[in-house]
Amino acid sequence: MFQINEDYLKLQGSYLFSTIAKKIQVFQEENPEKDLIRLGIGDVTRPLVPAIIEALHKAVDEMADAKTFHGYAPELGYEFLRSAMAKNDYTDRGCDISKDEIFISDGAKGDSGNIQEIFAKDNKIAVCDPVYPVYVDTNVMAGRTGTFNKETEMWSDVIYMPCTKENDFKPELPKETPDIIYLCFPNNPTGSTITKDELQVWVDYANKVGAVIIYDAAYEAYITRDNVPHTIYECKGARTCAIELRSFSKNAGFTGVRLGAAVIPKDIKRGEVTLHQLWARRHGTKYNGAPYIVQRAGEAVYSPQGKEQIKDQVGYYMKNAKVIYEGLKEAGYNVSGGVDAPYIWLETPKNMTSWQFFDYLLEKANVVGTPGSGFGPSGEGYFRLTAFGSYENTLAAIERIKNI
Amino acid sequence: MFQINEDYLKLQGSYLFSTIAKKIQVFQEENPEKDLIRLGIGDVTRPLVPAIIEALHKAVDEMADAKTFHGYAPELGYEFLRSAMAKNDYTDRGCDISKDEIFISDGAKGDSGNIQEIFAKDNKIAVCDPVYPVYVDTNVMAGRTGTFNKETEMWSDVIYMPCTKENDFKPELPKETPDIIYLCFPNNPTGSTITKDELQVWVDYANKVGAVIIYDAAYEAYITRDNVPHTIYECKGARTCAIELRSFSKNAGFTGVRLGAAVIPKDIKRGEVTLHQLWARRHGTKYNGAPYIVQRAGEAVYSPQGKEQIKDQVGYYMKNAKVIYEGLKEAGYNVSGGVDAPYIWLETPKNMTSWQFFDYLLEKANVVGTPGSGFGPSGEGYFRLTAFGSYENTLAAIERIKNI
């Protein structure tokens, strides 16, 4: 008689953004006349840029002709895309990553959820708190996190690294030694980031204790300051301890196109076994490649026109970030993030909990944001707004918030 | 110090098709003048049909305009595609499956590899032998299969159901009771299939012993005979025991486009927990939806024009199947499959092993096929050819084989 994976039942509630979607649905059914502005889930709103559209049409036409038709993709991904990434994201930045260390995927959410599979079940993870829920939830599903304490809202076998205004939203090295460390800079959800020197401390620490860093670089395109690293491989020694996850969702608007990559240097080993070879085996066995037309779209992101156009698009969102950041400051909120990231992180006023503030903003301003507590216990009392709306909606949302 | 998932190291050799690809590469480097014909891996060669190309272009144009741009897809998949599948694949066949029981994915390989995650680790799987390697390998990676016996080439904790000429390539109910039963009809690799009455026996058995059937229907479009079921939900009681996996790769040529679906009726339960809810949670946590443009392409598969055009395309491949089947018979081979499936399964001549015959065919006829033993011990002494080549190449390959 089949039995279910009991670890799934340990998951708390449903996935954060599903809960928000359901709350919005109820609100809209009860208030059909209200015009909601969504600055909650990190979904982009700008159309794909012309260079990408052109590449997509061209690839579609290739699929219409037997001579240029493409079936199953190569397991790692097409060479044209891996080469473009290796050059633009790594070699041109002076980082030593080869195209054979890049595994093309259908996005960073899947990679960040699946990567834990190649590690032993009793390995201990460390996460920033607050944190993107996928890192923890997928480890819960794998039975790696122990028991949940409803009082503290923490898992017994997870090492939490609080990121609050007290430490400027930067994690400190944990007291207990982890095996796997999840880091994301520029950070989701806090919008904060760390300098290259600060990241070097983490790389040195991981190499010292034999930990691996899963480095989520999804928001790299939003970096504006010089001393903030665009990839963890800018740090010395990262090739022996760091996996990097790349996304096309936020730099090029691919949330509905689906493309990402995991970078696994061949130097990360345990005994004779490399993590590269384990991930290659997983890719070959459980995955069948990103669509050809999507990989061509990804290639266009690195063309001269593509680069120019997506730079403008990122600029558009960063103008929104400034509107939110400055507008909230004016309105008397304590705000952070928004300088090297599309996320603005604010303290909820009047001792409201994050979910109280979510309801308050939904009802009073008809603006949707994301409750900080949904990202972990140290997110309680905070709230996330994203810069991915239209400029007009962003202006309107901030006006509404100011006028509550 | 991080440790790796040791279960990965139990995997035998590399994934079958990777091994074949490497052998071909070596052969081509050594024989650059030889013109290989590939009837090995089940990859299609015909271009996408016009109705699908049109849908792709239209969807790409939508992504170019903020008013029609699509970001993150709904978690289950777009309603337009789930509705089309529910109607065409189920309701129109008199099967009771609702659109909310269909989970859109990026293909059946991923689904068939990931589905085991929602079951307990100590559940016992039963597989046909020979079998699509992904079912077993992904259970190996999950630590569910015990130890490998190099003599028998069998895992200690897997129930094998031999499918050979002795039983007309149809599995018999296993003596030991399994928890999870993988079935694929029309079958990969043997090309055989079973009737609706025969499948009903499996559904009744699964309901009786409390097992779940993972039913891989990837080759449904190739069915020509009336008494062969197009879906397991044609059988009474399947709603309480069967998950069905659907693919767009072989009916519509989407091997490089990537689209599939898992159908999980809400009636499969253990206690109060439904498998539907567990898979929904997995989908929401580890997956971010198939691309919008690809889901629109999937919708076009069900349009009147799309249906007509892909029917012709399937007919094209089935003509190839006939060429292979009859040609090999003429040449004196014992052949099966090829009537309701794009695969032809032949006995290797002169007591050659499957891999000996692979090398023999590669060297003597420059034709690539797939060794039966790569699909399991009972595949030893058999060999698979696929009908997915061009008609001209298929004719040429059979001529070459005849002339060895």
XYZ file of C-alpha atoms in Angstrom, chain A residues 1-6 8-9 11-18 41-49 52-54 56-58 60-66 69-73 75 106 109-111 113-114 116-123 132-134 137-138 141 177-180 209-212 240 249-250 253-258 268-270 273-275 277-279 281-294, chain B residues 1-6 8-9 11-18 41-49 52-54 56-58 60-66 69-73 75 106 109-111 113-114 116-123 132-134 137-138 141 177-180 209-212 240 249-250 253-258 268-270 273-275 277-279 281-294:
208
model
C 0.000 0.000 0.000
C 1.600 3.275 -1.076
C 2.466 5.825 1.576
C 3.092 9.518 1.107
C 6.244 11.504 1.795
C 5.428 12.621 5.321
C 5.627 17.306 2.837
C 3.094 17.473 5.658
C 5.415 22.337 5.515
C 3.773 25.274 7.215
C 0.698 26.633 5.453
C 0.936 27.042 1.747
C 3.578 28.746 -0.302
C 3.691 32.452 0.587
C 2.676 33.786 -2.800
C -0.201 31.307 -3.108
C 5.079 39.260 -5.955
C 8.293 40.010 -7.838
C 6.763 39.684 -11.278
C 7.854 42.040 -14.017
C 5.443 44.077 -16.139
C 7.493 45.500 -19.017
C 7.289 43.668 -22.349
C 10.284 41.785 -23.720
C 12.695 44.129 -25.500
C 14.634 39.386 -27.666
C 11.357 39.437 -29.579
C 13.311 39.321 -32.819
C 12.221 34.515 -30.579
C 10.526 35.021 -33.961
C 13.646 33.892 -35.748
C 10.248 29.974 -34.151
C 10.819 30.161 -37.902
C 13.729 27.750 -37.576
C 11.396 25.276 -35.878
C 9.138 25.432 -38.931
C 11.728 23.970 -41.288
C 13.132 20.424 -41.116
C 14.367 22.278 -36.641
C 15.718 21.567 -33.142
C 14.661 18.571 -31.064
C 16.119 17.629 -27.700
C 18.659 20.196 -26.528
C 22.084 18.273 -21.742
C 14.242 26.779 -16.909
C 13.385 28.805 -8.724
C 13.739 25.230 -9.927
C 17.513 25.233 -9.543
C 14.799 24.090 -5.082
C 16.514 21.128 -6.716
C 19.740 20.362 -2.298
C 19.133 16.916 -3.837
C 22.817 16.324 -4.514
C 23.722 16.690 -0.831
C 23.440 14.189 2.014
C 20.207 14.284 3.929
C 21.867 15.056 7.261
C 23.713 18.109 5.967
C 13.283 33.479 -0.151
C 10.957 30.656 1.061
C 12.008 28.138 -1.604
C 10.711 24.704 2.001
C 12.550 22.422 -0.413
C 10.338 18.451 1.724
C 28.978 25.371 11.566
C 26.703 24.749 8.558
C 27.311 22.390 5.630
C 25.317 24.355 3.077
C 34.864 24.795 7.332
C 34.221 22.774 4.165
C 30.807 24.248 3.521
C 29.283 24.961 0.135
C 36.216 25.489 -4.470
C 13.675 36.770 -14.931
C 14.609 40.121 -13.512
C 11.849 40.077 -17.913
C 11.768 36.299 -18.438
C 9.410 35.447 -15.549
C 6.999 34.006 -18.116
C 9.698 32.880 -20.563
C 11.638 30.728 -18.062
C 34.051 21.668 -5.623
C 34.718 18.134 -4.459
C 34.152 15.679 -1.690
C 33.420 13.211 -6.497
C 32.657 16.650 -7.916
C 29.356 18.421 -7.401
C 29.332 15.524 -11.988
C 26.410 14.947 -9.616
C 24.462 17.880 -11.047
C 23.780 13.355 -13.678
C 20.685 14.967 -12.208
C 20.271 17.184 -15.274
C 20.654 14.224 -17.603
C 18.200 12.046 -15.690
C 15.432 14.414 -14.573
C 15.518 17.306 -17.003
C 15.261 17.642 -20.757
C 16.619 21.108 -21.411
C 15.165 24.591 -21.821
C 13.284 25.168 -25.102
C 15.469 25.997 -28.097
C 13.556 29.179 -28.810
C 13.994 30.300 -25.205
C 31.610 19.849 6.076
C 29.135 19.144 3.299
C 28.613 15.580 2.178
C 27.152 14.378 -1.080
C 24.008 12.325 -1.666
C 25.610 8.886 -1.716
C 23.741 9.160 -6.661
C 26.906 7.086 -6.627
C 23.728 4.776 -10.318
C 25.178 2.392 -12.856
C 27.249 4.017 -15.588
C 25.824 7.108 -17.143
C 22.403 7.714 -18.550
C 21.809 5.390 -21.516
C 21.473 8.067 -24.163
C 24.553 9.917 -22.937
C 17.173 8.194 -29.378
C 13.477 8.934 -29.720
C 13.930 12.436 -31.039
C 11.615 13.727 -33.732
C 12.821 15.287 -36.986
C 9.750 16.836 -38.617
C 9.307 20.593 -38.168
C 6.491 21.994 -36.058
C 3.226 22.138 -38.010
C 1.707 25.611 -33.928
C 4.178 27.957 -35.619
C 1.398 30.508 -36.023
C 4.072 30.670 -31.310
C 4.504 33.828 -33.414
C 1.285 35.245 -32.059
C 5.739 36.098 -29.057
C 4.027 39.248 -30.319
C 1.907 39.340 -27.182
C 5.093 39.298 -25.116
C 6.244 42.427 -26.971
C 3.409 44.603 -25.676
C 2.868 45.590 -22.033
C 2.694 40.600 -21.800
C 2.619 37.509 -19.581
C 4.846 37.077 -16.533
C 4.693 34.163 -14.109
C 2.165 31.563 -15.250
C 0.813 27.379 -10.868
C 7.867 21.207 -19.190
C 10.715 13.250 -18.479
C 10.742 15.703 -15.589
C 7.347 14.602 -14.328
C 11.446 11.628 -12.622
C 9.960 13.943 -10.011
C 8.402 9.674 -6.865
C 9.216 12.560 -4.501
C 5.701 12.671 -3.089
C 5.890 9.046 -1.898
C 7.508 7.572 1.205
C 11.082 6.478 0.804
C 10.381 2.861 1.756
C 7.657 2.414 -0.871
C 12.462 3.721 -19.778
C 15.554 4.259 -17.557
C 14.286 7.438 -15.899
C 17.254 5.887 -12.015
C 15.276 8.591 -10.241
C 18.774 8.739 -6.643
C 2.962 -6.600 -3.870
C 4.311 -3.213 -5.012
C 3.338 0.243 -3.718
C 4.038 2.130 -6.928
C -3.669 -3.753 -3.009
C -3.618 0.015 -2.470
C -0.923 0.676 -5.030
C -0.664 3.710 -7.272
C -8.634 6.213 -7.204
C 6.979 15.504 -27.604
C 5.862 12.680 -29.819
C 7.106 17.184 -32.092
C 7.784 19.190 -28.930
C 11.037 17.445 -27.915
C 12.787 20.814 -28.230
C 9.767 22.892 -27.222
C 9.141 21.175 -23.859
C -6.169 9.220 -4.847
C -5.744 9.484 -1.094
C -3.885 8.124 1.856
C -4.160 13.564 2.206
C -4.561 13.583 -1.576
C -1.683 13.070 -3.966
C -2.463 18.343 -2.936
C 1.094 17.042 -2.502
C 1.896 17.519 -6.186
C 2.632 21.827 -3.262
C 5.634 20.507 -5.125
C 4.659 22.415 -8.257
C 4.189 25.629 -6.284
C 7.483 25.294 -4.453
C 9.936 23.897 -7.013
C 8.542 24.882 -10.392
C 7.574 28.137 -12.019
C 5.415 27.050 -14.934
C 5.953 26.303 -18.612
C 6.604 29.358 -20.806
C 3.492 31.264 -21.886
C 4.427 30.985 -25.548
C 4.886 27.224 -25.198
